[in-house]
Coordinates of C-alpha atoms and ligand atoms in Angstrom, one line a residue:
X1 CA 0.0 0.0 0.0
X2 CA 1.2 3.0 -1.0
X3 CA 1.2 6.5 1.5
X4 CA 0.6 8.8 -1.6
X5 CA -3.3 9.6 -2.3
X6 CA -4.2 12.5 -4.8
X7 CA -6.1 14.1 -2.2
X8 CA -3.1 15.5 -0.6
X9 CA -2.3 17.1 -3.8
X10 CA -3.8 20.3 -6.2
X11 CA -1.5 20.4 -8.4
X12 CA -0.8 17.2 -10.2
X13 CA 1.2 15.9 -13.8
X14 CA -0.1 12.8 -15.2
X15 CA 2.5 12.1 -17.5
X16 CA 0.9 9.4 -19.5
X17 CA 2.4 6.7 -22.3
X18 CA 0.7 3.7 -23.8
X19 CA 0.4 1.4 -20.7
X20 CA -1.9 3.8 -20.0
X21 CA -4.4 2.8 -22.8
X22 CA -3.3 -1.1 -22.5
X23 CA -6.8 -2.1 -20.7
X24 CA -8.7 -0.5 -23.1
X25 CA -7.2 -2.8 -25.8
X26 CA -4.7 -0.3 -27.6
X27 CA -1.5 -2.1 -28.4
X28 CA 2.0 -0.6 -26.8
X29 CA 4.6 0.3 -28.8
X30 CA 7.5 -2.0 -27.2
X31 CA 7.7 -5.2 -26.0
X32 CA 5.8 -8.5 -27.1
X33 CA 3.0 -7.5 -29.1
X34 CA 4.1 -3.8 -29.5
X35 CA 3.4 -2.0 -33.0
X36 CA 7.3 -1.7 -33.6
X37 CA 7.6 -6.0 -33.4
X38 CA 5.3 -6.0 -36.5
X39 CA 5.8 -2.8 -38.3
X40 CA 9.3 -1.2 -39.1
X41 CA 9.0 2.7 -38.8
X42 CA 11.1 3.5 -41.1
X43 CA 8.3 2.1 -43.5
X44 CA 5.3 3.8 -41.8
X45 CA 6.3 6.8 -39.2
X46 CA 8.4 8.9 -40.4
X47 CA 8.1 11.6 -42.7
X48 CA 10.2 10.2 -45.5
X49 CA 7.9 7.3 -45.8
X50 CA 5.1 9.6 -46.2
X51 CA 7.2 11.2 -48.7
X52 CA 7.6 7.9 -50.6
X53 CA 4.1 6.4 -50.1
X54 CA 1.6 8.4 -48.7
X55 CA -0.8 5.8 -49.1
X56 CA 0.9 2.9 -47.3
X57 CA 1.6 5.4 -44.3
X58 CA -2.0 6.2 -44.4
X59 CA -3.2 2.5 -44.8
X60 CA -1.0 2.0 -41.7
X61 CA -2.8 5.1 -39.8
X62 CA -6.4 3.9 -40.8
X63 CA -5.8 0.8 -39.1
X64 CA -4.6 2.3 -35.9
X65 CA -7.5 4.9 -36.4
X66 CA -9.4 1.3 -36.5
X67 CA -8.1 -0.2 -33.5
X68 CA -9.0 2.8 -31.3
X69 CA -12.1 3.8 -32.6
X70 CA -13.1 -0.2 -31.5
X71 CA -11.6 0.8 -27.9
X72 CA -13.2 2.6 -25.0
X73 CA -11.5 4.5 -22.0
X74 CA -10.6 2.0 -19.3
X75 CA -10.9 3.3 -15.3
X76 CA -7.6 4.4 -15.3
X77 CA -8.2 7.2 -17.8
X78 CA -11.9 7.9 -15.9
X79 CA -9.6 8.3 -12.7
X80 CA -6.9 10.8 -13.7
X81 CA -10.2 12.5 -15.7
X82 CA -12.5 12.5 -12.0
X83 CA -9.0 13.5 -10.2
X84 CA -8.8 16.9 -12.8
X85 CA -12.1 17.6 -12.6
X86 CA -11.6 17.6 -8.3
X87 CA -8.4 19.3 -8.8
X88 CA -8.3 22.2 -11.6
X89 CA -4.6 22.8 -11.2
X90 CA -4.4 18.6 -12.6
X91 CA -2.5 18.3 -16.5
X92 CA -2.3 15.5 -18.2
X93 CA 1.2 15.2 -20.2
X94 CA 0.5 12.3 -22.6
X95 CA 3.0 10.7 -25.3
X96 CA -0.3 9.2 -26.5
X97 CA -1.9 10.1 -29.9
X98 CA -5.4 8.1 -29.4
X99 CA -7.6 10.7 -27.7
X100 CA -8.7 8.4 -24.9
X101 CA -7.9 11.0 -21.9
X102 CA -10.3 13.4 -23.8
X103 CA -12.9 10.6 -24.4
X104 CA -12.6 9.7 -20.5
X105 CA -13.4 13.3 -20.4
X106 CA -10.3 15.4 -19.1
X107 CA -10.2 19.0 -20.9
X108 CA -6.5 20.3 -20.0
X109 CA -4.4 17.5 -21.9
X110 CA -0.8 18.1 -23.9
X111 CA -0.5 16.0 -26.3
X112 CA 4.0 15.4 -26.6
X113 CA 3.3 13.6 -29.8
X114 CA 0.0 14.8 -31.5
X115 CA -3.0 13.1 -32.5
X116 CA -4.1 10.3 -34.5
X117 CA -7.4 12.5 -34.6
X118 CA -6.0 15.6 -36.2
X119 CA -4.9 16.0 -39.8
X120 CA -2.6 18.8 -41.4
X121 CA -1.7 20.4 -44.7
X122 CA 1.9 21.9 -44.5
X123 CA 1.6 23.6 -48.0
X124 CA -1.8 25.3 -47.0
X125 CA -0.7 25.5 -43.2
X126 CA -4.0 24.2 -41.8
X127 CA -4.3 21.7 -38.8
X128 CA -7.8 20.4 -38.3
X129 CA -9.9 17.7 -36.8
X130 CA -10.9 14.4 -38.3
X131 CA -12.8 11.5 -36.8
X132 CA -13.4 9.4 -39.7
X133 CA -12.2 6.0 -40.2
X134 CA -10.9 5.5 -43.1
X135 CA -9.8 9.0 -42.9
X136 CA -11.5 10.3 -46.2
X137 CA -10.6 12.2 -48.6
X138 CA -7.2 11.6 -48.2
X139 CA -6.3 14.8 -50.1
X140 CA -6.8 18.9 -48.9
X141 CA -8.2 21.0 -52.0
X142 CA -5.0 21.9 -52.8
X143 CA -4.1 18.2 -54.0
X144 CA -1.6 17.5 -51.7
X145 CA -2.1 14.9 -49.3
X146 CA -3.1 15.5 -45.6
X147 CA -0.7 14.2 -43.0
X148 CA -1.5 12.8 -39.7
X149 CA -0.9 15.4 -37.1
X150 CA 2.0 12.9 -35.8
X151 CA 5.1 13.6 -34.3
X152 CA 6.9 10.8 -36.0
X153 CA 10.3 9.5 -35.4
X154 CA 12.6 12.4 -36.7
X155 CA 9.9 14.9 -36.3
X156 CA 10.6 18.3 -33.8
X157 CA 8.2 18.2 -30.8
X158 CA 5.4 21.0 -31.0
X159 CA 7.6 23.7 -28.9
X160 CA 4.3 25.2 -28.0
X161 CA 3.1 21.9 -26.2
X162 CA 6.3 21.5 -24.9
X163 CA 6.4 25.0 -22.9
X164 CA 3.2 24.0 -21.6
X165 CA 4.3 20.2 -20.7
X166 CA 7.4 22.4 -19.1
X167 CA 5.3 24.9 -17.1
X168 CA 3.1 22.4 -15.6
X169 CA 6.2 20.1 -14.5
X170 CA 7.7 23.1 -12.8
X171 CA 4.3 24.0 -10.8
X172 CA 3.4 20.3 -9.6
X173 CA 3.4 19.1 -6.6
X174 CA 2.9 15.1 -7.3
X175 CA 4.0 14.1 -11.0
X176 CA 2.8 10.6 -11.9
X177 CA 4.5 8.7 -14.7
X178 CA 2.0 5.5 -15.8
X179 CA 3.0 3.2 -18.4
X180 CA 5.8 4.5 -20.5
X181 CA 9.2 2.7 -21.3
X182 CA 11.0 5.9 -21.2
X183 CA 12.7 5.4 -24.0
X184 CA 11.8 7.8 -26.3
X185 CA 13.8 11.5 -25.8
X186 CA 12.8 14.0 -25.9
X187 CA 9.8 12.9 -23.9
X188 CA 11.1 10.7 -21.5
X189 CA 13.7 13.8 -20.2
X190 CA 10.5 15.8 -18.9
X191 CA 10.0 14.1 -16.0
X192 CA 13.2 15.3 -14.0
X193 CA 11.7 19.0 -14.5
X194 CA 9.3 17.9 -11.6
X195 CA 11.8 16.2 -9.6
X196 CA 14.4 19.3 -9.9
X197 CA 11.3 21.8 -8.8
X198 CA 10.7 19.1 -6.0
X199 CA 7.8 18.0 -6.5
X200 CA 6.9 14.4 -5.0
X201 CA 7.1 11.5 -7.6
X202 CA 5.5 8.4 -8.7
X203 CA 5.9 5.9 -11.4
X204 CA 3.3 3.4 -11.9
X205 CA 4.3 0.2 -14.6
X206 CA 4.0 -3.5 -14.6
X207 CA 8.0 -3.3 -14.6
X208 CA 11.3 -1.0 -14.0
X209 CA 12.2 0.6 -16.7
X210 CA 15.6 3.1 -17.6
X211 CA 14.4 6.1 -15.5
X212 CA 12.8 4.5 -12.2
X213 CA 15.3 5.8 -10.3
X214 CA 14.6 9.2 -10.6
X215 CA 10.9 8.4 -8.6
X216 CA 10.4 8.0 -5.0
X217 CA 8.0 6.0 -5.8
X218 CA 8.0 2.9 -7.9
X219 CA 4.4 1.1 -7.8
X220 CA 4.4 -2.1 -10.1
X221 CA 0.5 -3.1 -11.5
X222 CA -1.7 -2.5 -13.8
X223 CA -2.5 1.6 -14.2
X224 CA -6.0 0.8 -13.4
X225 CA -5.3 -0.7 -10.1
X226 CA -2.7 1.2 -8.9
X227 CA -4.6 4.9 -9.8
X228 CA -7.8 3.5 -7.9
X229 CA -5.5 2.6 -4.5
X230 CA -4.2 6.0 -5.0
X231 CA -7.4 7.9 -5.6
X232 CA -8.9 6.3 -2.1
Ligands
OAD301 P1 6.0 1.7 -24.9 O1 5.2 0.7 -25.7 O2 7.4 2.0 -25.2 O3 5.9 1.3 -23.3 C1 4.7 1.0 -22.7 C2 5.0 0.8 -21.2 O4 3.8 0.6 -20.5 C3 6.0 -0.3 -20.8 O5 7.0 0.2 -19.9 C4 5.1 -1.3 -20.1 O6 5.7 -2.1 -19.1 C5 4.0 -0.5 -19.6 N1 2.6 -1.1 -19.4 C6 2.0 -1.9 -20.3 N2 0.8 -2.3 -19.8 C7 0.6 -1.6 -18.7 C8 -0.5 -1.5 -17.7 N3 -1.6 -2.1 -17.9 N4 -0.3 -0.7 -16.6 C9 0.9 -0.1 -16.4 N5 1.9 -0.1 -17.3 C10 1.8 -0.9 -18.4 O7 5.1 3.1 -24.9 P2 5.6 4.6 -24.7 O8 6.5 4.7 -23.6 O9 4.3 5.4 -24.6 O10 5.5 7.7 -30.3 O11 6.3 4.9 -26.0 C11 6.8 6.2 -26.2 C12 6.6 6.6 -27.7 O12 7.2 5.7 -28.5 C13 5.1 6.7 -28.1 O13 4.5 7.9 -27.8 C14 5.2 6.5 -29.6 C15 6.3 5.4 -29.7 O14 7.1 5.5 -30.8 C16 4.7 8.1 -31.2 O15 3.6 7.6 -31.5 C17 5.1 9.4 -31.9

């Protein structure tokens, strides 16, 4: 049993990765069964592959689109959404491009790596919404096709959501990492901005993973489970 509880917290980082979405069905990235065991990114997340074949990348995109469409928000994401609503000060920092935090029904989220549920037009410089599945049409009016609003391997972070993800990791007072390997930079650096500002720190994961140490507190379970013992 753990002695941290959100009430004894206002302002509070979720800083979110795919283990997060896990319940709900979503395939992780890493590990056995991850989307990088079956497709190669090189081939179909990065903008040179979209470069070379706009429709694979978007066959690839549809699919996911698919997958989490098919999914609902598990009790881990309706936790961290009923903990923002009680605490207003609460920001969710997610590496996660399916939209489940917003679905769960939290408002203040930055998304690190975009959205599977946003298209853009660099040529026309328009970013908008789009639900549909398959995404259609695939072009803008301009006849170039739109590109999931991705930040794909060799992509520059959104410096805009990155402030943001920055300001919020200086304010906290609890940060609470759930289900990310850590791996992926610059992301998985953000973290020690909340320990260096001294904020108490939590990482919830079925396993260690590079950057444990840097948390006081190292809960092993499923996010579900772990955020419900903590929101007692
Ligand atoms: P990973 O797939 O790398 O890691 C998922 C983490 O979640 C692992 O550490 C698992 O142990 C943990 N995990 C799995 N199920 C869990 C559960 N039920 N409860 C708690 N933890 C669980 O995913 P990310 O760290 O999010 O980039 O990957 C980072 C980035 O790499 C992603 O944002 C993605 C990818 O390339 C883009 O999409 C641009």
């Amino acid at each position: 049993m753990s002695s941290i509880r959100f009430s004894d917290f206002e302002r509070i980082v979720f800083f979110t990765g795919a283990g997060m979405s896990a319940e709900s069905g979503i395939p992780t990235y890493r590990g056995r069964g991850g989307i990088w065991a079956e497709y190669k990114y090189e081939d179909y997340a990065c903008q040179r592959a979209f470069d070379r074949d706009p429709e694979k990348v978007w066959d690839f995109h549809d699919k996911r689109r698919a997958v989490v469409r098919a999914c609902e928000p598990n009790p881990g994401h309706d936790i961290v959404a009923e903990v923002q609503k009680k605490k207003p000060g609460t920001i969710i920092v997610t590496q996660n491009i399916d939209g489940m935090h917003q679905r769960a029904g939290a408002t203040d989220v930055a998304e690190l790596h975009g959205s599977l549920w946003r298209v853009r037009c660099d040529a026309e410089e328009i970013v908008r919404e789009d639900t549909s599945v398959p995404m259609n049409p695939r072009k803008c009016s301009c006849g170039r096709y739109w590109r999931p609003d991705i930040v794909w391997f060799e992509d520059q972070l959104d410096h805009r959501v990155v402030r943001r993800a920055r300001e919020a990791l200086e304010q906290c007072d609890l940060l609470v990492s759930i289900g990310t390997s850590a791996v992926v930079y610059p992301a998985a650096d953000l973290p020690r901005i909340a320990v260096q500002h001294g904020a108490e720190t939590v990482e919830i994961n079925l396993e260690d993973t590079p950057l444990s140490p840097l948390y006081k507190h190292r809960l092993r379970g499923k996010a579900s489970e772990v955020l419900a013992e903590l929101n007692r």
